[in-house]
Amino acid sequence: MLLNVQNLNVMIPTQGGPLHAVQDVSFSVSKGETLCIVGESGCGKSVTALSLLGLLPKSAKRSASRMTFDGQDMITMSDKQIRALRGNRLSMIFQEPMTALNPLHTLGRQLTDVYMAHRRGNREAARQRAVYLLERVGIAKAAERLGQYPHELSGGLRQRVVIAMALMCEPELIVADEPTTALDVTIQAELLRLLAELQKSMGLGMIMITHDLGLVSRIADRVVVMYAGQVIENALAKELFENPKHPYTRALLGSVPDPSHPRMQPLPSIPGTVPSLVQKMEGCHFRDRCAFASEECRVPIPLVGVGAEHVARCIKTGAQAPNARSTAP
Amino acid sequence: MLNYALRRIFMACLLALFVSFLTYALIFTAGDPAAAIAGSASTAADAENIRQIYGFDDPLIVQYLRWVGNVLQGDLGNSLYFRQPVSEIILSRFAVTAQVGIFALIFAMLIAVPLGVAAGRWPNSLIDRGALFIAVVGQAVPSFWFALLLIIVFSITFPILPSSGLGTWRHYVLPVLVLGYFSMPAIMRLTRSGMISALETDYIRTARAMGLSERRVLFDYALRNAALPLISLSSAQFGFMLAGSVVVESVFAIPGAGRLAWESIGRADLPTVQALVLCFSLFYVLLTLLADMLNAALDPRMRMK
Ligand SMILES: Nc1ncnc2c1ncn2[C@@H]1O[C@H](COP(=O)(O)OP(=O)(O)OP(=O)(O)O)[C@@H](O)[C@H]1O
Ligand code: SF4
Ligand SMILES: [Mg+2]
């Protein structure tokens, strides 16, 4: 197992009190596997991703019962050790390509800096690697581009550069946090195809954070559904789409006419609002919006096995929705 | 870049022209310049004589152009007090002031930038609070008072540094300290806020996510971005220092342009005052131009404009 995270908790102090952005989150990724994390805005996906790389705001508190990368314990790792992983074996691509690159350095400089941070090699080797990768991510005249600055490139091109940057040191795992949301629809599709292709040819593990269930159905090996800081369902992709157990997952899938539709879709909206993460909720986080909610849902709900490699955080996973679509087993 | 530079230089020339016009107009603030030049013990005939010699009867624009022509040839008129060409007097004085100013700016930056970086990297830490304290004190203490304090401590109580004149490097220490201390707070606060906002940017997060060393992130990525507004501020601070040199040079008896300006005003030595104002202004224009060039050298977006 490449990455294994158990019982991850992240607390961020805010003016209103401690915000429990991530609560008891567990998942794992194997070599070459694609894990998709889906969930509404603010449910803690980005915070989860950032905590993997130790990039949380300084005031945030992270704890976990287990966090390993390729067998190495990431909890007890020194700053130096974690820095040696970042960008080297474990890379991240962010949502906002327009601001992700340093405006004052050339692309070549930023790409080679990553290489030089982890490899003993010289600038020339780094430059060659940069040219190779820029070509791989579909940028023409790569050698000339090295002398350009970020502001000379469109958002789509910048995101390609960021992808190339993340690949400079042949990582084993890439965390992509909504890498295309800020871009045009056509460019989104192109970039996602590129990412999938690169991932396959390089044998990368990937954590893809997205709102797009269509994308999930096409690329995911495994899906984690998050809701208000918690994992509420975790299953192999095929199983999740055919056999969703949690009422929230069902509601999400129920409002997508055809999950394999190639166009980008925002996450379907469900009536009601997400609870605040500032007060820790005792019972089920989805209770206020759940059609099956009852008194029994006021106690802490554990993740329970509901099938082979399939867990859900609900006590009524077998129940049929009143406005039922045929989702029950 | 060349395009940008040429445009900036052109703008600077325009500004210089404008400044020179204002400076020339200064002559008329004294009322009848002929009478002023002739002095209080003169007759109306003397003043008339001078009016003819200086050409004050010609239209203003003709007078101005004649004056500019002379200035371009290095002729700034004669000092009424020293009875020598102004150009011979002020050059060495101006060099002294610029020298003290440059040392003071370097001193201020050597202290303020590292402090600002540390304060921005660790906001609300002990070092940040210490730096804030220095800044508040620096902004509150008048420089003449600080100068006197330093003289009392380092020249009188512990006589290790001279309190007046400019012979050796030791003479420079106190004036540079006073002048530099004055502009430290602004530089430090701007470095701090620049670092804080730079460290919150996406590209710093990217750099960290790519595993770049903290040193590279801090000094090569964050500070470089924070330095852009710092350059403009420093050139403005240098301008303030030139103004502050009037006080500092008087307190430390330094033969600089600031003190000369102060004394010349007292002596109603109009040509000297005029020449000094012109030099200070042109120097400031040049400084702004330099700051713009430096900014453009650092920031590719600027060069494109
Ligand atoms: N630096 C921060 N300071 C305070 N609160 C934060 C910070 N970062 C995130 N949060 C809070 O943590 C919670 C989870 O945020 P997170 O960014 O992980 O959501 P997300 O699932 O990535 O949402 P989106 O889909 O909009 O990106 C939110 O309530 C958010 O307001
Ligand atoms: S635990 Fe209760 S409230 Fe929560 S999802 Fe299941 S049925 Fe709904
Ligand atoms: Mg996010």
XYZ file of C-alpha atoms and ligand atoms in Angstrom:
674
model
C 0.000 0.000 0.000
C 1.453 3.347 -1.087
C -0.450 5.692 1.180
C -2.392 4.685 4.238
C -4.257 7.212 6.351
C -6.185 6.187 9.457
C -8.312 8.389 11.699
C -7.034 11.690 10.386
C -8.295 14.727 12.290
C -7.614 18.354 11.499
C -8.655 21.234 13.690
C -8.244 24.849 12.599
C -8.702 27.527 15.254
C -11.021 30.285 14.046
C -12.624 33.361 15.568
C -15.803 31.403 16.219
C -13.945 28.545 17.892
C -12.108 25.400 16.821
C -13.183 24.269 13.345
C -13.082 20.511 12.913
C -12.394 20.450 9.186
C -11.475 16.772 9.005
C -12.890 14.200 11.422
C -11.706 10.657 11.649
C -10.944 10.272 7.950
C -9.359 7.023 6.761
C -8.433 5.872 3.259
C -5.605 4.294 1.385
C -4.142 4.306 -2.098
C -2.125 1.539 -3.743
C 0.547 1.955 -6.404
C -0.976 3.015 -9.717
C -4.451 3.291 -8.223
C -6.811 6.250 -8.603
C -8.762 7.359 -5.583
C -11.422 10.000 -6.063
C -12.584 12.139 -3.168
C -15.957 13.779 -3.760
C -18.142 15.944 -1.601
C -19.792 19.320 -1.375
C -17.819 22.531 -1.094
C -16.369 22.964 2.379
C -16.573 19.315 3.412
C -12.821 19.136 4.040
C -11.356 17.700 0.836
C -8.644 20.291 0.382
C -7.731 20.283 4.045
C -7.372 16.501 3.861
C -5.092 16.826 0.834
C -2.987 19.580 2.363
C -2.543 17.670 5.579
C -0.992 14.791 3.638
C 1.845 17.047 2.535
C 2.150 18.930 5.789
C 0.967 22.131 4.096
C -1.768 23.106 6.529
C -1.854 26.618 7.957
C 0.528 26.910 10.889
C -2.273 27.228 13.409
C -3.943 23.973 12.306
C -3.624 20.873 14.462
C -3.337 17.528 12.742
C -3.556 14.113 14.331
C -3.924 10.592 13.021
C -3.617 7.124 14.378
C -1.673 6.101 11.318
C -0.249 7.869 8.301
C 2.264 6.053 6.163
C 3.754 6.629 2.751
C 5.357 3.524 1.282
C 5.715 2.176 4.786
C 7.350 5.332 6.185
C 5.586 6.877 9.145
C 4.581 10.415 8.171
C 3.383 11.397 11.639
C 6.799 11.285 13.233
C 8.660 12.514 10.164
C 10.841 15.598 10.555
C 10.169 18.689 8.436
C 13.229 17.822 6.420
C 12.056 14.297 5.696
C 8.601 15.442 4.686
C 10.138 18.065 2.427
C 12.203 15.364 0.782
C 8.959 13.558 -0.071
C 7.088 16.573 -1.377
C 7.464 17.160 -5.086
C 9.719 14.149 -5.201
C 7.686 11.043 -4.412
C 4.436 12.777 -3.495
C 3.323 15.721 -5.642
C 0.359 18.013 -5.609
C -1.528 19.967 -8.264
C -3.734 22.814 -7.129
C -6.986 24.298 -8.274
C -5.889 27.775 -9.305
C -3.411 27.679 -12.216
C -3.427 31.452 -12.727
C -1.702 32.085 -9.421
C 0.105 28.801 -8.854
C 3.360 29.917 -10.457
C 5.824 32.503 -9.234
C 5.393 35.586 -11.452
C 9.042 36.633 -11.124
C 10.795 33.482 -12.309
C 10.852 31.891 -15.740
C 9.099 28.586 -16.260
C 12.466 26.959 -16.798
C 13.752 28.260 -13.520
C 10.713 27.018 -11.593
C 10.768 23.603 -13.217
C 14.473 23.078 -12.676
C 14.247 24.335 -9.079
C 12.028 21.352 -8.294
C 14.514 18.955 -9.838
C 17.461 20.579 -8.095
C 15.677 20.433 -4.754
C 15.639 16.640 -4.860
C 18.316 15.460 -7.255
C 22.022 15.954 -7.071
C 22.080 16.473 -10.858
C 23.128 19.642 -12.601
C 20.959 22.346 -14.177
C 21.500 20.903 -17.639
C 20.012 17.552 -16.669
C 17.153 19.412 -15.007
C 16.624 21.490 -18.130
C 16.463 18.422 -20.326
C 13.952 16.830 -18.015
C 11.884 20.038 -18.082
C 11.869 20.131 -21.884
C 10.906 16.471 -22.042
C 8.035 16.931 -19.605
C 6.716 20.096 -21.211
C 6.525 18.137 -24.448
C 4.841 15.267 -22.642
C 2.140 17.563 -21.271
C 1.516 18.836 -24.762
C 3.329 22.153 -24.865
C 4.851 22.958 -28.252
C 8.292 24.577 -28.607
C 9.113 23.464 -25.095
C 12.733 24.605 -25.170
C 11.687 28.168 -26.010
C 8.981 28.164 -23.368
C 11.549 27.695 -20.634
C 12.522 31.351 -20.995
C 8.954 32.577 -20.657
C 7.232 33.917 -17.592
C 3.873 32.684 -16.245
C 1.986 35.817 -17.287
C 2.784 35.050 -20.914
C 0.736 31.824 -20.740
C -2.979 31.073 -20.655
C -4.530 29.323 -17.673
C -4.654 25.989 -19.463
C -0.986 26.194 -20.387
C -0.046 27.214 -16.880
C -1.838 24.185 -15.482
C 0.106 22.017 -17.922
C 3.289 23.574 -16.597
C 2.181 22.847 -13.031
C 1.512 19.239 -14.021
C 4.973 19.034 -15.590
C 6.375 20.527 -12.401
C 4.644 17.882 -10.305
C 6.154 15.185 -12.517
C 9.729 16.519 -12.539
C 10.985 13.962 -10.062
C 8.879 10.973 -11.169
C 6.593 10.871 -8.133
C 4.716 7.750 -7.123
C 1.620 9.589 -6.004
C -0.045 12.759 -7.263
C -2.701 14.621 -5.331
C -4.799 16.708 -7.717
C -7.154 19.110 -5.953
C -9.816 20.048 -8.495
C -7.096 20.700 -11.060
C -9.409 21.899 -13.806
C -12.317 23.669 -12.116
C -10.942 27.107 -12.928
C -10.603 26.359 -16.644
C -12.784 26.302 -19.750
C -14.875 23.201 -20.319
C -12.972 22.099 -23.427
C -9.624 22.623 -21.754
C -10.876 20.741 -18.699
C -11.639 17.668 -20.742
C -8.285 17.847 -22.526
C -6.325 18.198 -19.315
C -8.175 15.404 -17.572
C -7.497 13.104 -20.510
C -3.852 14.115 -20.340
C -3.679 13.422 -16.602
C -5.288 10.029 -17.011
C -2.919 9.155 -19.852
C 0.169 10.291 -17.918
C -0.973 8.406 -14.891
C -1.368 5.184 -16.811
C 1.907 5.459 -18.700
C 3.910 6.422 -15.646
C 2.152 4.063 -13.259
C 1.279 6.873 -10.877
C -1.001 6.586 -7.932
C -3.441 9.471 -7.873
C -5.825 11.134 -5.485
C -8.269 13.170 -7.542
C -10.420 15.625 -5.662
C -13.408 16.640 -7.718
C -17.048 17.616 -7.860
C -17.523 15.878 -11.158
C -19.222 12.508 -10.775
C -18.877 11.894 -14.504
C -15.130 12.148 -14.160
C -15.226 9.912 -11.105
C -17.089 7.208 -12.972
C -14.497 7.251 -15.734
C -11.229 7.308 -13.839
C -11.777 6.142 -10.258
C -10.698 2.778 -8.952
C -12.007 3.694 -5.550
C -14.225 6.515 -4.294
C -14.356 8.268 -0.953
C -17.455 10.397 -0.360
C -17.023 13.087 2.253
C -19.680 15.037 4.073
C -19.101 17.781 6.653
C -15.611 16.669 7.588
C -16.285 12.936 7.616
C -15.985 10.052 5.218
C -19.537 8.842 4.830
C -18.914 6.193 2.228
C -15.884 4.452 0.791
C -16.073 1.774 -1.883
C -14.646 0.531 -5.140
C -15.955 2.750 -7.917
C -18.028 0.149 -9.652
C -19.621 -0.922 -6.403
C -20.347 2.638 -5.345
C -22.103 3.537 -8.565
C -24.083 0.330 -8.710
C -24.794 0.010 -5.070
C -24.616 3.271 -3.128
C -25.539 2.767 0.526
C -25.460 6.109 2.250
C -28.531 8.325 1.735
C -26.235 11.233 0.819
C -24.432 9.242 -1.865
C -27.736 8.013 -3.155
C -29.086 11.512 -3.320
C -25.997 12.623 -5.227
C -26.163 9.781 -7.705
C -29.928 9.996 -7.900
C -29.758 13.494 -9.288
C -27.212 12.652 -11.982
C -29.110 11.388 -14.996
C -26.147 9.548 -16.470
C -22.934 9.482 -14.473
C -20.852 8.503 -17.482
C -21.808 11.642 -19.336
C -18.527 13.137 -20.566
C -19.335 16.750 -19.825
C -18.193 18.401 -16.606
C -20.965 18.709 -14.084
C -21.023 20.518 -10.816
C -21.995 18.341 -7.884
C -25.799 18.035 -7.885
C -27.426 20.165 -5.252
C -29.431 18.612 -2.481
C -31.942 20.589 -0.447
C -30.749 21.868 2.930
C -27.444 23.238 4.168
C -24.244 21.692 5.440
C -23.836 21.938 9.223
C -21.156 24.203 10.641
C -17.918 22.430 11.474
C -17.233 24.712 14.392
C -19.334 22.868 16.953
C -18.545 19.190 16.901
C -21.779 17.388 16.057
C -22.665 14.407 18.171
C -24.827 12.363 15.848
C -25.000 11.883 12.085
C -23.842 15.009 10.225
C -26.354 14.451 7.462
C -29.296 14.243 9.846
C -30.861 17.618 9.016
C -31.116 16.752 5.342
C -31.790 13.053 5.542
C -35.173 11.613 4.622
C -34.649 8.683 6.988
C -33.465 10.624 9.995
C -34.807 9.469 13.336
C -33.950 9.619 17.044
C -31.413 6.789 16.698
C -29.350 9.026 14.394
C -28.491 11.369 17.282
C -25.649 9.212 18.536
C -22.215 9.017 16.896
C -22.487 6.842 13.793
C -19.519 4.602 12.982
C -18.416 3.524 9.520
C -19.705 -0.006 9.085
C -18.976 -2.610 6.462
C -21.873 -2.931 4.045
C -20.219 -5.090 1.415
C -16.846 -6.214 0.125
C -14.397 -3.315 0.686
C -17.399 -1.092 1.093
C -18.136 0.993 4.195
C -20.814 3.578 4.943
C -21.571 5.820 7.907
C -25.302 5.207 8.339
C -27.487 2.982 10.475
C -30.165 2.508 7.849
C -28.134 1.542 4.815
C -30.712 -0.946 3.740
C -33.650 1.455 3.826
C -35.434 2.523 0.701
C -35.761 6.238 -0.077
C -39.359 7.480 -0.019
C -38.931 9.004 -3.468
C -37.045 5.881 -4.389
C -34.900 5.261 -7.371
C -33.848 1.654 -7.594
C -30.698 1.933 -5.569
C -31.325 -0.659 -2.898
C -29.507 -3.978 -3.272
C 12.667 46.277 -21.570
C 14.375 48.843 -23.811
C 11.017 50.270 -24.733
C 10.042 50.574 -21.110
C 13.356 52.139 -20.177
C 13.173 54.728 -22.960
C 9.653 55.671 -21.973
C 10.643 56.016 -18.335
C 13.662 58.129 -19.221
C 11.504 60.376 -21.352
C 9.060 60.791 -18.464
C 11.920 61.580 -16.114
C 13.187 64.275 -18.488
C 9.751 65.872 -18.607
C 9.579 65.786 -14.844
C 13.036 67.309 -14.580
C 11.971 70.120 -16.893
C 8.905 70.804 -14.791
C 10.924 70.752 -11.594
C 13.468 73.143 -13.068
C 10.703 75.553 -13.977
C 9.382 75.516 -10.431
C 12.889 76.053 -9.162
C 13.360 78.989 -11.447
C 10.109 80.486 -10.274
C 11.552 80.333 -6.769
C 13.504 83.472 -7.555
C 10.299 85.455 -7.630
C 9.136 84.304 -4.223
C 11.548 86.831 -2.771
C 9.554 89.704 -4.294
C 11.777 91.851 -6.454
C 14.774 89.615 -7.177
C 16.883 92.547 -8.297
C 16.455 94.270 -4.967
C 17.207 91.018 -3.155
C 20.395 90.499 -5.104
C 21.465 94.089 -4.681
C 21.071 93.768 -0.935
C 19.504 95.948 1.724
C 22.149 98.666 1.555
C 21.565 99.407 -2.114
C 19.886 102.220 -3.951
C 17.145 102.024 -6.532
C 19.768 102.671 -9.183
C 21.748 99.629 -8.090
C 18.659 97.470 -8.364
C 17.950 98.902 -11.808
C 21.488 98.123 -12.834
C 21.148 94.529 -11.674
C 17.812 94.217 -13.374
C 19.554 95.057 -16.637
C 22.493 92.713 -16.065
C 20.273 89.773 -15.118
C 17.687 90.574 -17.764
C 14.714 90.642 -15.388
C 12.965 92.918 -17.854
C 12.700 90.186 -20.478
C 9.608 87.997 -20.712
C 9.574 85.185 -18.133
C 9.948 82.426 -20.691
C 13.018 84.068 -22.205
C 14.557 84.451 -18.769
C 13.804 80.842 -17.967
C 15.283 79.511 -21.196
C 18.394 81.607 -20.695
C 18.723 80.207 -17.201
C 18.266 76.621 -18.401
C 20.882 77.252 -21.059
C 23.300 78.408 -18.406
C 22.511 75.495 -16.108
C 23.147 73.044 -18.916
C 26.579 74.631 -19.324
C 27.210 74.192 -15.632
C 26.658 77.846 -14.792
C 24.379 78.169 -11.778
C 25.119 81.786 -11.125
C 27.251 83.299 -8.393
C 26.679 82.913 -4.683
C 25.785 86.227 -3.111
C 27.518 85.167 0.083
C 30.669 83.415 -1.091
C 31.110 85.603 -4.155
C 32.089 82.545 -6.212
C 30.270 80.422 -8.777
C 27.636 78.323 -7.035
C 28.617 75.258 -9.065
C 32.059 75.279 -7.435
C 30.595 75.373 -3.952
C 27.764 72.900 -4.027
C 29.315 69.967 -5.842
C 31.467 68.751 -2.949
C 28.710 69.595 -0.463
C 26.228 67.597 -2.403
C 28.599 64.651 -2.629
C 28.920 64.614 1.160
C 25.154 64.591 1.642
C 24.601 61.880 -0.948
C 27.330 59.772 0.639
C 25.896 60.003 4.139
C 22.449 59.321 2.663
C 23.579 56.208 0.821
C 25.338 54.842 3.900
C 22.246 55.572 5.957
C 19.990 53.800 3.475
C 22.276 50.774 3.369
C 22.384 50.711 7.156
C 18.609 51.016 7.391
C 18.075 48.186 4.914
C 20.657 45.933 6.550
C 18.708 46.135 9.794
C 15.154 46.577 8.567
C 14.963 43.933 5.832
C 16.143 40.939 7.895
C 13.978 42.070 10.804
C 11.011 42.491 8.473
C 11.568 39.061 6.931
C 11.726 37.425 10.350
C 8.694 39.355 11.570
C 6.757 38.373 8.435
C 7.786 34.741 8.681
C 6.802 34.506 12.343
C 4.023 37.064 12.883
C 3.189 37.806 16.525
C 6.349 36.089 17.669
C 8.794 37.680 20.073
C 10.931 38.954 17.212
C 7.876 40.470 15.528
C 6.910 42.309 18.695
C 10.472 43.509 19.194
C 10.559 44.796 15.634
C 7.225 46.528 16.114
C 8.581 48.215 19.221
C 11.597 49.523 17.322
C 9.314 50.773 14.573
C 6.998 52.634 16.927
C 9.891 54.230 18.782
C 11.574 55.101 15.491
C 8.504 56.849 14.229
C 7.911 58.703 17.479
C 11.397 60.006 18.230
C 12.367 63.264 16.466
C 15.723 62.861 14.753
C 17.357 65.902 16.355
C 16.510 64.508 19.768
C 17.868 61.086 18.849
C 21.011 62.759 17.486
C 21.590 64.649 20.709
C 20.995 61.500 22.720
C 23.617 59.635 20.703
C 26.088 62.489 21.088
C 25.586 62.509 24.844
C 26.085 58.761 25.098
C 28.834 58.098 22.553
C 30.742 61.373 22.492
C 30.408 62.657 26.017
C 29.633 59.858 28.482
C 31.703 57.284 26.561
C 33.879 59.383 24.273
C 34.416 56.790 21.554
C 32.910 58.585 18.568
C 33.408 62.147 17.364
C 30.340 64.361 17.438
C 31.140 66.746 14.607
C 32.851 67.078 11.254
C 33.666 64.395 8.698
C 37.271 63.217 8.878
C 37.395 59.465 9.354
C 34.829 56.680 9.152
C 34.139 57.238 12.839
C 32.660 60.604 11.981
C 30.116 58.892 9.791
C 28.804 56.511 12.433
C 26.482 58.789 14.384
C 25.010 60.754 11.454
C 24.405 57.545 9.512
C 22.799 55.998 12.571
C 20.454 58.935 13.050
C 19.537 59.295 9.410
C 19.148 55.547 8.888
C 17.165 54.924 12.049
C 14.631 57.411 10.818
C 13.708 55.352 7.746
C 14.069 51.903 9.277
C 10.479 51.582 10.560
C 8.829 52.171 7.190
C 11.141 49.732 5.413
C 10.674 47.133 8.113
C 6.891 47.369 8.205
C 6.662 47.107 4.435
C 9.023 44.123 4.366
C 6.931 42.448 7.034
C 3.586 42.992 5.337
C 5.094 42.099 1.964
C 6.435 38.830 3.353
C 3.168 37.976 5.056
C 1.137 38.452 1.910
C 3.749 36.731 -0.267
C 3.831 33.719 2.046
C 0.064 33.370 1.712
C 0.149 33.229 -2.082
C -0.584 30.174 -4.150
C 2.850 30.128 -5.742
C 4.521 29.874 -2.365
C 2.216 26.973 -1.554
C 3.219 25.417 -4.871
C 6.900 25.942 -4.099
C 6.441 24.295 -0.719
C 4.393 21.464 -2.218
C 7.273 20.836 -4.612
C 9.641 20.441 -1.705
C 11.810 23.518 -2.266
C 13.962 24.340 0.720
C 12.663 26.874 3.217
C 15.591 29.130 2.382
C 14.744 29.142 -1.289
C 11.044 29.679 -0.556
C 11.720 32.530 1.839
C 14.466 34.468 0.118
C 14.221 33.595 -3.540
C 10.464 33.280 -3.965
C 8.806 35.303 -1.195
C 11.311 38.076 -0.531
C 11.817 38.774 -4.221
C 8.108 39.450 -4.535
C 8.037 41.444 -1.321
C 10.988 43.498 -2.568
C 9.070 45.076 -5.432
C 7.184 47.679 -3.359
C 10.259 47.954 -1.154
C 12.328 49.410 -3.968
C 9.929 52.278 -4.563
C 9.668 52.902 -0.845
C 13.430 52.963 -0.450
C 13.818 55.589 -3.110
C 11.133 57.681 -1.416
C 12.884 57.146 1.913
C 16.099 58.340 0.360
C 14.270 61.501 -0.588
C 13.142 61.943 3.015
C 16.717 61.433 4.104
C 17.880 64.281 1.902
C 15.346 66.445 3.673
C 16.416 65.031 7.034
C 20.027 65.837 6.215
C 19.266 69.487 6.981
C 18.781 68.609 10.648
C 21.451 65.947 10.895
C 24.140 68.002 9.181
C 23.386 70.949 11.411
C 23.577 68.884 14.596
C 26.780 67.075 13.603
C 28.366 70.096 11.861
C 28.786 68.208 8.602
C 29.745 70.306 5.581
C 26.949 68.964 3.414
C 24.336 70.345 1.096
C 21.564 70.188 3.683
C 23.384 72.459 6.062
C 24.408 74.733 3.213
C 20.763 75.036 2.208
C 19.766 75.931 5.749
C 22.489 78.551 6.040
C 21.881 79.968 2.579
C 18.247 80.520 3.345
C 19.293 82.439 6.442
C 21.685 84.523 4.342
C 19.095 85.091 1.597
C 21.653 83.641 -0.814
C 19.107 83.064 -3.517
C 21.281 81.589 -6.311
C 22.724 79.000 -3.927
C 19.309 78.023 -2.576
C 18.004 77.781 -6.098
C 20.890 75.588 -7.217
C 20.484 73.321 -4.212
C 16.764 72.921 -4.722
C 17.414 72.086 -8.348
C 20.065 69.508 -7.440
C 17.931 67.876 -4.770
C 14.945 67.666 -7.086
C 16.894 66.314 -10.024
C 18.559 63.796 -7.776
C 15.156 62.689 -6.586
C 13.910 62.349 -10.151
C 16.963 60.248 -10.951
C 16.345 58.089 -7.905
C 12.764 57.417 -8.923
C 13.962 56.494 -12.380
C 16.499 54.095 -10.901
C 13.834 52.503 -8.715
C 11.593 51.994 -11.733
C 14.443 50.402 -13.662
C 15.269 48.097 -10.795
C 11.622 47.117 -10.497
C 11.456 46.383 -14.190
C 14.603 44.301 -13.971
C 12.966 42.201 -11.249
C 9.421 42.048 -12.552
C 8.793 40.753 -16.070
C 5.179 41.970 -15.992
C 6.416 45.527 -15.629
C 8.665 45.232 -18.678
C 5.721 44.167 -20.812
C 3.677 47.259 -20.080
N -6.992 28.277 6.395
C -8.216 28.047 6.904
N -8.637 28.731 7.986
C -9.870 28.525 8.505
N -10.735 27.637 8.022
C -10.393 26.926 6.946
C -9.106 27.092 6.327
N -9.036 26.250 5.261
C -10.204 25.605 5.241
N -11.027 25.990 6.233
C -12.375 25.482 6.529
O -12.291 24.085 6.578
C -13.440 23.507 5.977
C -13.022 22.566 4.890
O -12.458 23.317 3.837
P -11.868 22.652 2.518
O -11.125 23.730 1.810
O -11.133 21.432 2.839
O -13.175 22.300 1.703
P -13.263 21.591 0.300
O -13.957 20.327 0.515
O -11.942 21.528 -0.338
O -14.214 22.573 -0.489
P -14.137 23.028 -2.017
O -14.846 21.987 -2.786
O -14.900 24.321 -2.008
O -12.703 23.182 -2.379
C -14.289 24.663 5.481
O -15.283 24.893 6.430
C -13.340 25.820 5.432
O -14.023 27.008 5.710
S -27.582 7.790 10.119
Fe -29.692 8.434 10.110
S -29.593 10.568 9.548
Fe -27.628 9.723 9.088
S -27.749 9.183 6.984
Fe -28.284 7.347 8.092
S -30.476 7.481 8.316
Fe -29.828 9.491 7.650
Mg -11.043 22.554 -1.977
